[in-house]
PDB file of C-alpha atoms in Angstrom:
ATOM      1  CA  UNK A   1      -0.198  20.772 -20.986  1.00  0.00           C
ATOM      2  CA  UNK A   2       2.719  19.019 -18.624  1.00  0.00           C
ATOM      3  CA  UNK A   3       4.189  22.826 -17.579  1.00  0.00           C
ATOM      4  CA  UNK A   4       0.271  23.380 -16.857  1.00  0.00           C
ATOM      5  CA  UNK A   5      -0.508  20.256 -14.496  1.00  0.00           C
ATOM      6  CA  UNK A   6       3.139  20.870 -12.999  1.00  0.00           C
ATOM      7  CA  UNK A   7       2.092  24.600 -12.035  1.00  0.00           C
ATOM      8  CA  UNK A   8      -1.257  22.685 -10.593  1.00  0.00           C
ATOM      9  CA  UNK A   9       0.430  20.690  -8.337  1.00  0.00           C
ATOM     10  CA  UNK A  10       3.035  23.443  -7.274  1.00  0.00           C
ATOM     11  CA  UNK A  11       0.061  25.512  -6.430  1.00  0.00           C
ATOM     12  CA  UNK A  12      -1.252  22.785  -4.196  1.00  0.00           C
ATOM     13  CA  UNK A  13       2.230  21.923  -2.654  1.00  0.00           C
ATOM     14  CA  UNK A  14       2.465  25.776  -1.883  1.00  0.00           C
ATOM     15  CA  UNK A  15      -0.897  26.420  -0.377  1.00  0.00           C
ATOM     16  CA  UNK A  16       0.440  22.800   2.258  1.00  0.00           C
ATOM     17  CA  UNK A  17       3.510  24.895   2.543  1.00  0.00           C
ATOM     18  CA  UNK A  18       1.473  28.654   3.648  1.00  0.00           C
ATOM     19  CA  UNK A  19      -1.023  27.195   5.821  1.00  0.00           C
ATOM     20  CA  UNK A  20       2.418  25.341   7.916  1.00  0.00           C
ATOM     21  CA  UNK A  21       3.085  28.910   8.215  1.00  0.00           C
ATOM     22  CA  UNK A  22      -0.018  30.100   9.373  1.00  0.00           C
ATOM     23  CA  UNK A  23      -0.031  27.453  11.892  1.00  0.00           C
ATOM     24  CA  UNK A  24       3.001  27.939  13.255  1.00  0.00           C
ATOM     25  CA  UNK A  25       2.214  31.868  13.215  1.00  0.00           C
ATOM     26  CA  UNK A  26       4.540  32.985  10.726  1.00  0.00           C
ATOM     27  CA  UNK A  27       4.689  36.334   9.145  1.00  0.00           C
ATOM     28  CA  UNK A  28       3.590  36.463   5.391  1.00  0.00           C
ATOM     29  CA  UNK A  29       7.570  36.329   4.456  1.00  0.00           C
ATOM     30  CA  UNK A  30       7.471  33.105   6.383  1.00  0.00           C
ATOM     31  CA  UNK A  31       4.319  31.576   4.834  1.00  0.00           C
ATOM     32  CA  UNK A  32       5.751  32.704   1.578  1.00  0.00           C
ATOM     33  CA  UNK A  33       8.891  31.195   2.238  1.00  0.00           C
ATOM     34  CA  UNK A  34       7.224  27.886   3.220  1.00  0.00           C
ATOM     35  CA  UNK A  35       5.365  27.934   0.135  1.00  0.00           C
ATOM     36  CA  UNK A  36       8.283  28.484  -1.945  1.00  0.00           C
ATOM     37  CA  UNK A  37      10.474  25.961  -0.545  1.00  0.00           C
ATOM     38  CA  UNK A  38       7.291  23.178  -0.477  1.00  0.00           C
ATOM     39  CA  UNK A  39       6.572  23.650  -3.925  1.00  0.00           C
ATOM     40  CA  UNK A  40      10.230  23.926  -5.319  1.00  0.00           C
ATOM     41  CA  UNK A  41      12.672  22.683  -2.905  1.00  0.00           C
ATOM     42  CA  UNK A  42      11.821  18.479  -4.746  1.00  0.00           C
ATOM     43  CA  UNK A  43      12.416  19.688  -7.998  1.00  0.00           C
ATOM     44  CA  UNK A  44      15.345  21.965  -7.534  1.00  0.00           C
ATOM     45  CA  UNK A  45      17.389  19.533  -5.769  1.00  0.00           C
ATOM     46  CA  UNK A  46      16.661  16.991  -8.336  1.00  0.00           C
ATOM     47  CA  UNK A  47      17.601  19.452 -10.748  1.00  0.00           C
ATOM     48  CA  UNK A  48      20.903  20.073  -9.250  1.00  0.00           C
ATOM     49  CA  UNK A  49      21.619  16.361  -8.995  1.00  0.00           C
ATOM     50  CA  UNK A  50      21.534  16.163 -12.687  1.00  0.00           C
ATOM     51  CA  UNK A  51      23.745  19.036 -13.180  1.00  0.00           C
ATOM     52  CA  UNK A  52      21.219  21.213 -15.156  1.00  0.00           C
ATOM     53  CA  UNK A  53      19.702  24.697 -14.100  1.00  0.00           C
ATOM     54  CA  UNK A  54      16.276  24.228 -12.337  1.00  0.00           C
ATOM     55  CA  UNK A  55      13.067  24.596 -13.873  1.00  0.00           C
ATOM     56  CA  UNK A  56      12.048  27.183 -11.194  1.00  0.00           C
ATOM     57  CA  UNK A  57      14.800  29.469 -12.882  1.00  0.00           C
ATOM     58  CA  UNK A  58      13.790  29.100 -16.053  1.00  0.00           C
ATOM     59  CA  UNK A  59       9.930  30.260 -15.829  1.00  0.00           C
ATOM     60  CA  UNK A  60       8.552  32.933 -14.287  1.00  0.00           C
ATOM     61  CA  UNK A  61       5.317  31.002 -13.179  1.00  0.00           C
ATOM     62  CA  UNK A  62       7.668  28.346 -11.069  1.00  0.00           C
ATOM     63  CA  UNK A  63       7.697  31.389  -8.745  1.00  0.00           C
ATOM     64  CA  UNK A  64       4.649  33.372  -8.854  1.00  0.00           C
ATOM     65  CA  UNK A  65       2.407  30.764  -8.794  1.00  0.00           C
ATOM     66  CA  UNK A  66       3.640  29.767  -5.128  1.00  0.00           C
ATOM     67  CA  UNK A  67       3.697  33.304  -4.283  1.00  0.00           C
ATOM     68  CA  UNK A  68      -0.120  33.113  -5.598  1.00  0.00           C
ATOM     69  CA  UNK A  69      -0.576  30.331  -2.849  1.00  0.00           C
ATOM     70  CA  UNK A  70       0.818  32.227  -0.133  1.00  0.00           C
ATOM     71  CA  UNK A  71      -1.562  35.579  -0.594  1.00  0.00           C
ATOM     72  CA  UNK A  72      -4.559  33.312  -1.129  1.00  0.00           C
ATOM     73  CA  UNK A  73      -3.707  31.351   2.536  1.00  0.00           C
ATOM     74  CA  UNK A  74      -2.664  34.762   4.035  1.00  0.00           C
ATOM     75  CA  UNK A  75      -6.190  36.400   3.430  1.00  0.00           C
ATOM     76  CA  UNK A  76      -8.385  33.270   3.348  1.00  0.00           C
ATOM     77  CA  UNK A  77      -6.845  30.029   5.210  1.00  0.00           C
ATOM     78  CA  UNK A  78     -10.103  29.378   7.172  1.00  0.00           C
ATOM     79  CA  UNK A  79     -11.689  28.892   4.043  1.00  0.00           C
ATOM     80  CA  UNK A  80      -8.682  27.137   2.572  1.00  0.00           C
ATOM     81  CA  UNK A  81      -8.626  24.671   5.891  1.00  0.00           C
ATOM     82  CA  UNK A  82     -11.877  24.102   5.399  1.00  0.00           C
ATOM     83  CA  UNK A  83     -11.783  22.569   2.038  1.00  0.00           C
ATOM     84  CA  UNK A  84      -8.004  20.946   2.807  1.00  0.00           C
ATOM     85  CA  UNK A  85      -9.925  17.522   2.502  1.00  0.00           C
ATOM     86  CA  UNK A  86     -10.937  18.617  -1.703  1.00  0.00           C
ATOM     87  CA  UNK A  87      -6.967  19.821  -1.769  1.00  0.00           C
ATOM     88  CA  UNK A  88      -5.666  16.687  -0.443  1.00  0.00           C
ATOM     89  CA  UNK A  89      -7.194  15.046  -3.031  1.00  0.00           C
ATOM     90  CA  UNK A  90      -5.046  17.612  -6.049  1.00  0.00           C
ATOM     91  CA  UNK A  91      -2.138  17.504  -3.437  1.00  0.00           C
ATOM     92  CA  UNK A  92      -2.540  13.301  -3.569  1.00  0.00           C
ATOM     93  CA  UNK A  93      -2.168  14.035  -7.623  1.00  0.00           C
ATOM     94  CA  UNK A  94       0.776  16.452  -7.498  1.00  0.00           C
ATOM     95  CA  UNK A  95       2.244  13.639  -5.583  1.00  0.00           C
ATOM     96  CA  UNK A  96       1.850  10.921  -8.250  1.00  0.00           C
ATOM     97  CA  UNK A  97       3.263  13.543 -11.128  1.00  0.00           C
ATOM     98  CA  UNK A  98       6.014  14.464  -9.418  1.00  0.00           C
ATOM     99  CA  UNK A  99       7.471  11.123  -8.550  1.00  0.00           C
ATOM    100  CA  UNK A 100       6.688  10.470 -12.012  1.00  0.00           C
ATOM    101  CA  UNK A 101       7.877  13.455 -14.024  1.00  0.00           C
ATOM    102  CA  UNK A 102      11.359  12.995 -11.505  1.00  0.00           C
ATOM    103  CA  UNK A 103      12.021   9.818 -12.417  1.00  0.00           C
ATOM    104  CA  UNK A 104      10.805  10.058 -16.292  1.00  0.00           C
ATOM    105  CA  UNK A 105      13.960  13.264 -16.258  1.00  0.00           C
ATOM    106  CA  UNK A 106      16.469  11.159 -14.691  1.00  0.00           C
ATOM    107  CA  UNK A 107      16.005   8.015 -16.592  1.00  0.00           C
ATOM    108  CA  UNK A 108      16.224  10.943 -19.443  1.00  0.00           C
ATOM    109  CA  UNK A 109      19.692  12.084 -18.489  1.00  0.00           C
ATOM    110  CA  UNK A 110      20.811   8.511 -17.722  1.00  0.00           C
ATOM    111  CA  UNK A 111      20.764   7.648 -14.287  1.00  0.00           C
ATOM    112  CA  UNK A 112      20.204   3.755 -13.834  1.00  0.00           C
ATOM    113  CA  UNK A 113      16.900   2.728 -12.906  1.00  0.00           C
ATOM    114  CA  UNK A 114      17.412   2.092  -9.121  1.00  0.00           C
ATOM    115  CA  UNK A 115      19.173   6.149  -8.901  1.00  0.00           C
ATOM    116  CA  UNK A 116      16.151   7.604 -11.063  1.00  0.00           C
ATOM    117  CA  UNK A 117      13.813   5.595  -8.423  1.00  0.00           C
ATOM    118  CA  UNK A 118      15.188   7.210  -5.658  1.00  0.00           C
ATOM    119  CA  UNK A 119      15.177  11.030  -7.210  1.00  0.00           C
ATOM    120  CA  UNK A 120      11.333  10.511  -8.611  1.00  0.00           C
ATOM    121  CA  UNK A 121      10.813  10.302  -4.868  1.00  0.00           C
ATOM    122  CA  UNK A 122      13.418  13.397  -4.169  1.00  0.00           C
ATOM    123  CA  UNK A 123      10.940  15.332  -6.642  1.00  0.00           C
ATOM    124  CA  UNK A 124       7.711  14.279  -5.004  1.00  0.00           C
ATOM    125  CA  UNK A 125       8.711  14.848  -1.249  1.00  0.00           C
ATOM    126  CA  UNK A 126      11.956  16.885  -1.087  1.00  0.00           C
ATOM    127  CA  UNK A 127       9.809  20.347  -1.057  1.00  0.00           C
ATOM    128  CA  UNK A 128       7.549  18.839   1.929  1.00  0.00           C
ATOM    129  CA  UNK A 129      10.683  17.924   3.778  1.00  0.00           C
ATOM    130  CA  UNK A 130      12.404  20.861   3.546  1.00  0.00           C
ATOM    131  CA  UNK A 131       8.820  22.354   4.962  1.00  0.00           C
ATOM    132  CA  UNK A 132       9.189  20.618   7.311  1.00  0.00           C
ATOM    133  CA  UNK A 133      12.615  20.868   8.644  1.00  0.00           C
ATOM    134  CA  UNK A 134      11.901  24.546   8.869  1.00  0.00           C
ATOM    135  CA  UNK A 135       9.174  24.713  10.475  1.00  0.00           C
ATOM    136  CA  UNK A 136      10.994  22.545  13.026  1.00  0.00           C
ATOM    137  CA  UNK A 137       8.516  18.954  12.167  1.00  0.00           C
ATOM    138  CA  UNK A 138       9.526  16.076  12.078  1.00  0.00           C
ATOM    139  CA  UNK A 139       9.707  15.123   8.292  1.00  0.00           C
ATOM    140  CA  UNK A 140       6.920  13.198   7.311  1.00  0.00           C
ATOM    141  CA  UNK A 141       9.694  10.634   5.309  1.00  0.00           C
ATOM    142  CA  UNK A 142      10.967   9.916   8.330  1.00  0.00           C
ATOM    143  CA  UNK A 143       7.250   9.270   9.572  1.00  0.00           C
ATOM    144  CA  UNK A 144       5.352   8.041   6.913  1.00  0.00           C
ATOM    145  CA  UNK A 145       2.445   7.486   8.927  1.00  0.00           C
ATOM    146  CA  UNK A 146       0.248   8.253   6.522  1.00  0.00           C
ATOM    147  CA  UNK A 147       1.157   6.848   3.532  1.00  0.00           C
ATOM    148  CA  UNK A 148       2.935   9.796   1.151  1.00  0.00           C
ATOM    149  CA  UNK A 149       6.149   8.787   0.510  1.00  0.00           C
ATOM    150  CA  UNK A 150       5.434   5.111  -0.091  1.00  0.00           C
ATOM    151  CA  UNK A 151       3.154   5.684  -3.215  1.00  0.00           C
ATOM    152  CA  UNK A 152       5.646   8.203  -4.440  1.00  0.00           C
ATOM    153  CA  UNK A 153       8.234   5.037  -4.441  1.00  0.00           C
ATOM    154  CA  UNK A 154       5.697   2.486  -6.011  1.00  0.00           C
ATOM    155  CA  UNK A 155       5.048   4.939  -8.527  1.00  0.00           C
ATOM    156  CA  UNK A 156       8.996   5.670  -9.107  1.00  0.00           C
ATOM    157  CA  UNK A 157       9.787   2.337  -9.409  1.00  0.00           C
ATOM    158  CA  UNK A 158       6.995   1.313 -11.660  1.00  0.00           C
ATOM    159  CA  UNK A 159       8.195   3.616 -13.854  1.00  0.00           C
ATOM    160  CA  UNK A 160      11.658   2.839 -13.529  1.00  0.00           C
ATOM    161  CA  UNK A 161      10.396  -1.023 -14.224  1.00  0.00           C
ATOM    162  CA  UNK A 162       8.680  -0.429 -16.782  1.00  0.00           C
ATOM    163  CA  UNK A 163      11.842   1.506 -18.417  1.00  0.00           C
ATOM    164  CA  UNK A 164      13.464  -1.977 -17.989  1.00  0.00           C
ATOM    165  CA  UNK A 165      10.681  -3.320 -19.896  1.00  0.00           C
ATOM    166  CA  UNK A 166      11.542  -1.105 -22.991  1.00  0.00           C
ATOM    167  CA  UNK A 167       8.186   1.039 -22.199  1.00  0.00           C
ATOM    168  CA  UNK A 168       8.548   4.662 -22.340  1.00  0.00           C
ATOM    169  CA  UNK A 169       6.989   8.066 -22.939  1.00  0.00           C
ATOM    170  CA  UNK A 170       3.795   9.725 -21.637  1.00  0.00           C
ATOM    171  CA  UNK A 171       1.931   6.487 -21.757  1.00  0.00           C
ATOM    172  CA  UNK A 172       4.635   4.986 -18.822  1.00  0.00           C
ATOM    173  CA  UNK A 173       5.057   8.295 -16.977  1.00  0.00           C
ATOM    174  CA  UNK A 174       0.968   8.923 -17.047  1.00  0.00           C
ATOM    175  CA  UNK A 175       0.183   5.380 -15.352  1.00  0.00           C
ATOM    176  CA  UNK A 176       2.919   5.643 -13.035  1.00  0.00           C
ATOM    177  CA  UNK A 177       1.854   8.615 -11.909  1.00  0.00           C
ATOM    178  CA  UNK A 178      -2.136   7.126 -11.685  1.00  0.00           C
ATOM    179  CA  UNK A 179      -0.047   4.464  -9.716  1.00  0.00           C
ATOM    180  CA  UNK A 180       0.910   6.740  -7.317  1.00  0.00           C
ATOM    181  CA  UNK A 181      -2.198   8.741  -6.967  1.00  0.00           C
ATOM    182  CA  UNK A 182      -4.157   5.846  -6.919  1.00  0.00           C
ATOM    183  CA  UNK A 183      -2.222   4.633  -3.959  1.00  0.00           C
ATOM    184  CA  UNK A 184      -2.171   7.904  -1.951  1.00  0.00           C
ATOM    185  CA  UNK A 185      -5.618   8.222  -2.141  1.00  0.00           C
ATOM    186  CA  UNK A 186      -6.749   4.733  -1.267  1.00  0.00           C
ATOM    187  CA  UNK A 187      -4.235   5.730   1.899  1.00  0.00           C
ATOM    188  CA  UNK A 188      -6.310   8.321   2.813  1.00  0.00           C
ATOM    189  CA  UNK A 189      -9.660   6.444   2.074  1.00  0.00           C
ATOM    190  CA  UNK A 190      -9.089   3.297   4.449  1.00  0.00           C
ATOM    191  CA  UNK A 191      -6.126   5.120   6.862  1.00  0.00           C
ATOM    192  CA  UNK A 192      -3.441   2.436   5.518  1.00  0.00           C
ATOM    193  CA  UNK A 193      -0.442   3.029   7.470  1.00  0.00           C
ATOM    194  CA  UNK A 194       3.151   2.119   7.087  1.00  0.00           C
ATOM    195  CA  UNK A 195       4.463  -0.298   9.695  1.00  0.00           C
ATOM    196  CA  UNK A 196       6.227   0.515  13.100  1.00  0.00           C
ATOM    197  CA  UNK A 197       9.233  -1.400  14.323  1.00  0.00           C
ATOM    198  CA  UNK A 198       8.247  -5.185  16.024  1.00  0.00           C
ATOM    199  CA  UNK A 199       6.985  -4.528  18.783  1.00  0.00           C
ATOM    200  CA  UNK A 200       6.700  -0.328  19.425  1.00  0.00           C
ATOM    201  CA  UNK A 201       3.115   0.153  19.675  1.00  0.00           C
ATOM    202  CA  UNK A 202       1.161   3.193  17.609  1.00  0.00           C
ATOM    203  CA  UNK A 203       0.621   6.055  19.939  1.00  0.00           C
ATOM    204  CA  UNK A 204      -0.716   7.819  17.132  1.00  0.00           C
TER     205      UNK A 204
END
């Protein structure tokens, strides 16, 4: 069941990753390549800080299934734009595992609670900000605008906190990752924003 919701949300963070491509009129190498990198690129560098070979090496569905996303966006993206607003909603859930399933795999391979916070978060936004350094974006962690990776740090460090606590297993990384979700959605919901500096005003 946990290799089949992480698939789930690697599908979602791949079909985010393909339509970048078709917007910025990519070739279908491109929009796969975005996918990839979206769906992957948090995990694999979390991987790597703990020393241990990545999960997208070790299963051949880590990489077909963003391939998957790619040829459904490269034959269908109006139809997948025009339902982005359902996807946001799996993407919003992808977002709450991954910070959670991060940070559950560092505390695992004992980081301390603060480093485990911060690569829960790695997991949940590294792919979208690789995305979006190719695609030549700003990175939306630099820009949180929008609320994504704020919940994706709540959720880390309730987990990590609750670790503290002496609470752990599925129960702690499940309501973490609710946490998260919860959060993410509620963003998109009421258009909860993360502060600007004192004093610039929001052009946005």
């Amino acid at each position: 069941m946990a290799e089949l919701l992480d698939l789930v949300g690697i599908f979602v963070f791949a079909l985010s990753g393909a339509l970048m491509g078709v917007r910025k009129r990519l070739d279908v190498v491109g929009m796969a390549v975005l996918a990839e990198i979206t769906a992957l690129g948090g995990g694999i560098v979390r991987d790597l800080v703990l020393n241990v070979r990545p999960a997208a090496f070790q299963s051949v569905g880590y990489v077909v299934v963003p391939l998957a996303a790619a040829v459904v966006v490269f034959f269908f993206h109006p139809h997948v734009a025009r339902v982005m607003p359902a996807i946001l909603v799996f993407d919003a859930a992808g977002l709450g595992l991954f910070c959670a399933v991060g940070t559950a795999k560092a505390l695992d391979y004992g980081l301390s609670p603060l480093h485990a916070t911060l690569l829960g978060v790695t997991t949940a936004v590294g792919g979208g900000m690789l995305r979006d350094i190719l695609a030549g974006e700003i990175p939306t962690l630099l820009y949180d605008r929008q609320l994504y990776a704020l919940p994706a740090l709540l959720g880390s460090t309730a987990l990590a906190g609750l670790s503290i606590a002496g609470v752990y297993g599925w129960p702690a990384t499940l309501a973490a990752a609710v946490l998260a979700t919860g959060l993410r959605l509620a963003a998109m919901r009421y258009n909860w924003r993360a502060p600007l500096a004192r004093g610039v005003g929001d052009q946005t």
